[in-house]
PDB file of C-alpha atoms in Angstrom:
ATOM      1  CA  MET M 199      -4.558 -29.668 -25.811  1.00 51.00           C
ATOM      2  CA  LYS M 200      -6.524 -29.015 -22.870  1.00 59.00           C
ATOM      3  CA  PHE M 201      -3.879 -29.302 -20.227  1.00 67.00           C
ATOM      4  CA  ASN M 202      -1.699 -26.689 -22.097  1.00 84.00           C
ATOM      5  CA  SER M 203      -4.101 -24.336 -22.279  1.00 84.00           C
ATOM      6  CA  PHE M 204      -5.024 -24.562 -18.831  1.00 86.00           C
ATOM      7  CA  THR M 205      -1.385 -24.587 -17.687  1.00 89.00           C
ATOM      8  CA  PHE M 206      -0.935 -21.339 -19.813  1.00 90.00           C
ATOM      9  CA  PHE M 207      -3.883 -19.695 -18.146  1.00 91.00           C
ATOM     10  CA  LEU M 208      -2.658 -20.751 -14.528  1.00 90.00           C
ATOM     11  CA  ILE M 209       0.541 -19.105 -15.624  1.00 91.00           C
ATOM     12  CA  ILE M 210      -0.996 -15.460 -16.477  1.00 93.00           C
ATOM     13  CA  ILE M 211      -3.285 -15.665 -13.663  1.00 93.00           C
ATOM     14  CA  ILE M 212       0.163 -15.979 -11.167  1.00 91.00           C
ATOM     15  CA  ILE M 213       1.557 -13.513 -13.422  1.00 92.00           C
ATOM     16  CA  ILE M 214      -1.392 -11.045 -12.750  1.00 93.00           C
ATOM     17  CA  TYR M 215      -1.301 -11.691  -9.162  1.00 91.00           C
ATOM     18  CA  ILE M 216       1.937 -10.993  -8.861  1.00 91.00           C
ATOM     19  CA  TYR M 217       2.021  -7.955 -10.956  1.00 91.00           C
ATOM     20  CA  CYS M 218      -0.940  -6.978  -8.142  1.00 91.00           C
ATOM     21  CA  TYR M 219       1.969  -6.949  -5.374  1.00 91.00           C
ATOM     22  CA  PHE M 220       3.885  -4.096  -7.175  1.00 91.00           C
ATOM     23  CA  ILE M 221       0.998  -1.615  -7.401  1.00 90.00           C
ATOM     24  CA  PHE M 222       1.344   1.043  -4.890  1.00 91.00           C
ATOM     25  CA  PRO M 223      -0.877   3.634  -3.375  1.00 90.00           C
ATOM     26  CA  SER M 224      -0.235   7.095  -4.622  1.00 88.00           C
ATOM     27  CA  ASN M 225      -1.199   8.673  -1.395  1.00 90.00           C
ATOM     28  CA  ILE M 226       0.832   8.081   1.693  1.00 91.00           C
ATOM     29  CA  GLN M 227      -0.999   7.492   5.094  1.00 92.00           C
ATOM     30  CA  ILE M 228       0.623   6.687   8.237  1.00 94.00           C
ATOM     31  CA  LEU M 229      -2.259   4.658   9.913  1.00 94.00           C
ATOM     32  CA  GLN M 230      -2.337   4.111  13.693  1.00 95.00           C
ATOM     33  CA  THR M 231      -4.117   1.522  15.491  1.00 94.00           C
ATOM     34  CA  ASN M 232      -4.544   0.200  18.800  1.00 91.00           C
ATOM     35  CA  ILE M 233      -4.250  -3.748  19.341  1.00 91.00           C
ATOM     36  CA  ASP M 234      -7.711  -4.218  20.356  1.00 89.00           C
ATOM     37  CA  ASP M 235      -8.964  -2.160  17.193  1.00 91.00           C
ATOM     38  CA  PHE M 236      -6.490  -3.455  14.546  1.00 91.00           C
ATOM     39  CA  ASN M 237      -8.633  -4.958  11.553  1.00 91.00           C
ATOM     40  CA  PHE M 238      -6.697  -6.641   8.904  1.00 91.00           C
ATOM     41  CA  SER M 239      -8.197  -4.728   5.965  1.00 92.00           C
ATOM     42  CA  LEU M 240      -5.512  -2.061   7.145  1.00 94.00           C
ATOM     43  CA  LEU M 241      -2.843  -4.405   6.094  1.00 93.00           C
ATOM     44  CA  TYR M 242      -4.520  -4.309   2.615  1.00 92.00           C
ATOM     45  CA  LEU M 243      -3.869  -0.421   2.191  1.00 93.00           C
ATOM     46  CA  ARG M 244      -0.287  -1.166   1.840  1.00 94.00           C
ATOM     47  CA  GLN M 245       0.509   2.034   4.357  1.00 95.00           C
ATOM     48  CA  PRO M 246       2.826   1.770   7.272  1.00 97.00           C
ATOM     49  CA  ILE M 247       0.947   1.098  10.524  1.00 96.00           C
ATOM     50  CA  VAL M 248       2.081   2.572  13.689  1.00 96.00           C
ATOM     51  CA  ILE M 249       0.822   0.414  16.979  1.00 94.00           C
ATOM     52  CA  PRO M 250       1.201   2.635  20.026  1.00 93.00           C
ATOM     53  CA  ASP M 251       0.384  -0.136  22.691  1.00 90.00           C
ATOM     54  CA  TYR M 252       3.267  -1.151  24.457  1.00 89.00           C
ATOM     55  CA  LEU M 253       3.368  -4.747  23.591  1.00 86.00           C
ATOM     56  CA  GLU M 254       5.212  -6.989  26.300  1.00 83.00           C
ATOM     57  CA  GLU M 255       4.703 -10.416  24.405  1.00 87.00           C
ATOM     58  CA  LYS M 256       5.465  -9.521  20.936  1.00 88.00           C
ATOM     59  CA  GLU M 257       5.890 -13.052  19.449  1.00 89.00           C
ATOM     60  CA  LYS M 258       2.567 -14.166  20.776  1.00 90.00           C
ATOM     61  CA  LEU M 259       0.689 -11.177  19.073  1.00 91.00           C
ATOM     62  CA  ILE M 260       2.609 -11.576  15.421  1.00 92.00           C
ATOM     63  CA  ASN M 261       1.953 -15.504  15.899  1.00 91.00           C
ATOM     64  CA  SER M 262      -1.775 -14.968  16.262  1.00 90.00           C
ATOM     65  CA  TRP M 263      -2.207 -11.878  13.863  1.00 92.00           C
ATOM     66  CA  PHE M 264      -0.054 -13.810  10.929  1.00 93.00           C
ATOM     67  CA  ASN M 265      -0.779 -17.313  11.755  1.00 90.00           C
ATOM     68  CA  TYR M 266      -0.904 -18.433   8.268  1.00 91.00           C
ATOM     69  CA  ASN M 267       2.454 -16.681   6.995  1.00 91.00           C
ATOM     70  CA  SER M 268       5.878 -17.389   7.036  1.00 92.00           C
ATOM     71  CA  ILE M 269       7.110 -15.949  10.184  1.00 93.00           C
ATOM     72  CA  SER M 270      10.948 -15.170  11.061  1.00 92.00           C
ATOM     73  CA  TYR M 271      12.639 -13.380  13.830  1.00 90.00           C
ATOM     74  CA  ASN M 272      15.627 -11.100  12.282  1.00 84.00           C
ATOM     75  CA  ASN M 273      18.332 -10.806  14.892  1.00 74.00           C
ATOM     76  CA  ASN M 274      20.955  -9.329  12.441  1.00 70.00           C
ATOM     77  CA  ASN M 275      22.380  -6.479  14.423  1.00 59.00           C
ATOM     78  CA  ASN M 276      24.978  -4.956  11.736  1.00 59.00           C
ATOM     79  CA  ASN M 277      24.141  -1.259  12.558  1.00 58.00           C
ATOM     80  CA  ASN M 278      24.829   0.582   8.983  1.00 65.00           C
ATOM     81  CA  ASN M 279      23.898   3.746   7.585  1.00 67.00           C
ATOM     82  CA  ASN M 280      22.376   2.508   4.347  1.00 82.00           C
ATOM     83  CA  TRP M 281      18.792   2.284   3.622  1.00 89.00           C
ATOM     84  CA  ASN M 282      16.801  -1.166   4.128  1.00 90.00           C
ATOM     85  CA  HIS M 283      14.130  -2.386   1.615  1.00 90.00           C
ATOM     86  CA  ASN M 284      11.471  -4.269   2.607  1.00 92.00           C
ATOM     87  CA  HIS M 285      11.398  -7.334   0.650  1.00 92.00           C
ATOM     88  CA  ASN M 286       9.063  -9.440   2.953  1.00 94.00           C
ATOM     89  CA  LYS M 287       5.043  -8.479   2.843  1.00 95.00           C
ATOM     90  CA  TYR M 288       5.274  -7.121   6.000  1.00 96.00           C
ATOM     91  CA  LEU M 289       8.053  -6.260   8.409  1.00 96.00           C
ATOM     92  CA  PHE M 290       7.110  -5.886  11.773  1.00 96.00           C
ATOM     93  CA  ILE M 291       9.434  -3.598  14.112  1.00 95.00           C
ATOM     94  CA  SER M 292       9.240  -3.028  17.813  1.00 94.00           C
ATOM     95  CA  ALA M 293      11.455  -1.042  19.544  1.00 93.00           C
ATOM     96  CA  VAL M 294      13.507  -2.269  22.240  1.00 92.00           C
ATOM     97  CA  GLU M 295      14.132   1.357  23.187  1.00 93.00           C
ATOM     98  CA  ASP M 296      13.154   4.976  22.405  1.00 94.00           C
ATOM     99  CA  THR M 297      13.872   5.311  18.663  1.00 94.00           C
ATOM    100  CA  GLU M 298      13.203   6.613  15.371  1.00 95.00           C
ATOM    101  CA  VAL M 299      12.151   5.017  12.159  1.00 95.00           C
ATOM    102  CA  ILE M 300      12.721   6.905   9.052  1.00 94.00           C
ATOM    103  CA  ILE M 301      10.637   5.368   5.985  1.00 95.00           C
ATOM    104  CA  TYR M 302      10.290   6.021   2.455  1.00 93.00           C
ATOM    105  CA  LYS M 303       7.618   5.388   0.061  1.00 92.00           C
ATOM    106  CA  ALA M 304       7.347   2.089  -1.733  1.00 90.00           C
ATOM    107  CA  SER M 305       8.420   1.919  -5.574  1.00 86.00           C
ATOM    108  CA  VAL M 306       9.420  -1.192  -7.930  1.00 82.00           C
ATOM    109  CA  TYR M 307      12.880   0.273  -8.023  1.00 80.00           C
ATOM    110  CA  SER M 308      15.186   0.006  -5.083  1.00 75.00           C
ATOM    111  CA  LYS M 309      16.517   3.086  -5.406  1.00 79.00           C
ATOM    112  CA  ASP M 310      17.263   5.433  -2.267  1.00 82.00           C
ATOM    113  CA  PRO M 311      15.725   8.507  -1.282  1.00 86.00           C
ATOM    114  CA  GLU M 312      17.039  11.687  -2.750  1.00 85.00           C
ATOM    115  CA  GLU M 313      18.248  14.965  -1.144  1.00 83.00           C
ATOM    116  CA  ASP M 314      14.543  16.496  -2.264  1.00 84.00           C
ATOM    117  CA  ASP M 315      12.673  13.527  -1.831  1.00 86.00           C
ATOM    118  CA  ARG M 316      10.161  13.433   1.220  1.00 89.00           C
ATOM    119  CA  ILE M 317      10.748  11.343   3.754  1.00 91.00           C
ATOM    120  CA  ILE M 318       8.828  10.238   7.216  1.00 93.00           C
ATOM    121  CA  ALA M 319      10.368  10.045  10.509  1.00 95.00           C
ATOM    122  CA  ILE M 320       8.397   7.916  13.119  1.00 96.00           C
ATOM    123  CA  LYS M 321       9.205   8.033  16.430  1.00 96.00           C
ATOM    124  CA  LEU M 322       8.457   4.915  18.768  1.00 95.00           C
ATOM    125  CA  GLU M 323       8.777   4.636  22.238  1.00 94.00           C
ATOM    126  CA  LYS M 324      10.018   1.024  24.193  1.00 93.00           C
ATOM    127  CA  ASN M 325       7.921  -1.609  23.202  1.00 93.00           C
ATOM    128  CA  GLN M 326       5.701   0.203  20.519  1.00 94.00           C
ATOM    129  CA  SER M 327       5.573  -1.263  17.060  1.00 95.00           C
ATOM    130  CA  LEU M 328       5.485  -0.525  13.425  1.00 97.00           C
ATOM    131  CA  ILE M 329       4.455  -2.346  10.712  1.00 97.00           C
ATOM    132  CA  ILE M 330       5.628  -1.730   6.879  1.00 97.00           C
ATOM    133  CA  PRO M 331       4.628  -2.871   4.061  1.00 96.00           C
ATOM    134  CA  PHE M 332       6.297  -4.848   0.763  1.00 95.00           C
ATOM    135  CA  LYS M 333       9.107  -2.715  -0.857  1.00 93.00           C
ATOM    136  CA  TRP M 334       8.601   0.533   1.556  1.00 94.00           C
ATOM    137  CA  LYS M 335      12.407   1.803   2.000  1.00 94.00           C
ATOM    138  CA  TYR M 336      13.534   2.112   5.904  1.00 94.00           C
ATOM    139  CA  HIS M 337      16.459   3.410   8.114  1.00 93.00           C
ATOM    140  CA  ILE M 338      16.804   2.465  11.658  1.00 92.00           C
ATOM    141  CA  LYS M 339      19.345   1.925  14.054  1.00 86.00           C
ATOM    142  CA  ARG M 340      19.217  -2.000  14.429  1.00 82.00           C
ATOM    143  CA  ASP M 341      20.365  -2.098  18.345  1.00 85.00           C
ATOM    144  CA  GLU M 342      17.506  -0.292  19.283  1.00 90.00           C
ATOM    145  CA  VAL M 343      14.665  -2.384  17.748  1.00 93.00           C
ATOM    146  CA  GLU M 344      13.729  -6.247  16.785  1.00 92.00           C
ATOM    147  CA  LEU M 345      12.626  -7.181  13.352  1.00 94.00           C
ATOM    148  CA  TRP M 346      10.388 -10.018  12.373  1.00 95.00           C
ATOM    149  CA  GLU M 347       9.789 -10.846   8.574  1.00 95.00           C
ATOM    150  CA  ILE M 348       6.558 -11.889   7.582  1.00 95.00           C
ATOM    151  CA  ASN M 349       6.252 -13.311   4.064  1.00 95.00           C
ATOM    152  CA  ASP M 350       3.556 -15.777   2.072  1.00 92.00           C
ATOM    153  CA  LEU M 351       4.426 -17.906  -0.745  1.00 90.00           C
ATOM    154  CA  ILE M 352       4.547 -15.106  -2.980  1.00 90.00           C
ATOM    155  CA  THR M 353       7.035 -12.942  -1.242  1.00 91.00           C
ATOM    156  CA  SER M 354       8.979 -16.006  -0.201  1.00 88.00           C
ATOM    157  CA  PHE M 355       9.188 -17.051  -3.957  1.00 87.00           C
ATOM    158  CA  LEU M 356      10.064 -13.026  -4.806  1.00 86.00           C
ATOM    159  CA  HIS M 357      13.020 -13.071  -2.554  1.00 80.00           C
ATOM    160  CA  PHE M 358      15.066 -15.046  -4.927  1.00 78.00           C
ATOM    161  CA  PHE M 359      14.468 -12.510  -7.698  1.00 76.00           C
ATOM    162  CA  LEU M 360      14.944  -8.946  -5.301  1.00 66.00           C
TER     163      LEU M 360
END
């Protein structure tokens, strides 16, 4: 009997923890920080983070910042005109050349922005970066950026359902 109640309690805790991933900020802010002043508490705000420093060794930085997460380089270069939905805990975007990343606020639903919705355009110069949090929508030109998908156990698990 104790094992069953413990298991039930554990399942409830896991469900609450997963639910917290779907609580999004009501106000949108674009955060900006350089590498030397980067603070991991910024990631908890679930807002896009622009890194204006020109990064030459992106892999080294990503591996040091997110060493406890699953990191995969996404080199899928199909250039479509659709909105992409970030199903990763973080999506690290680095500009290969000067480009513009268009983003739309996070929501539980995977709907694309409508004509009267407010979208945000962020200009990145070559080797500048942007971190997009879970469930934000983005539109990019794939041949102008490099993408790294950063996941933890929960977002890796949610990949099967999203």
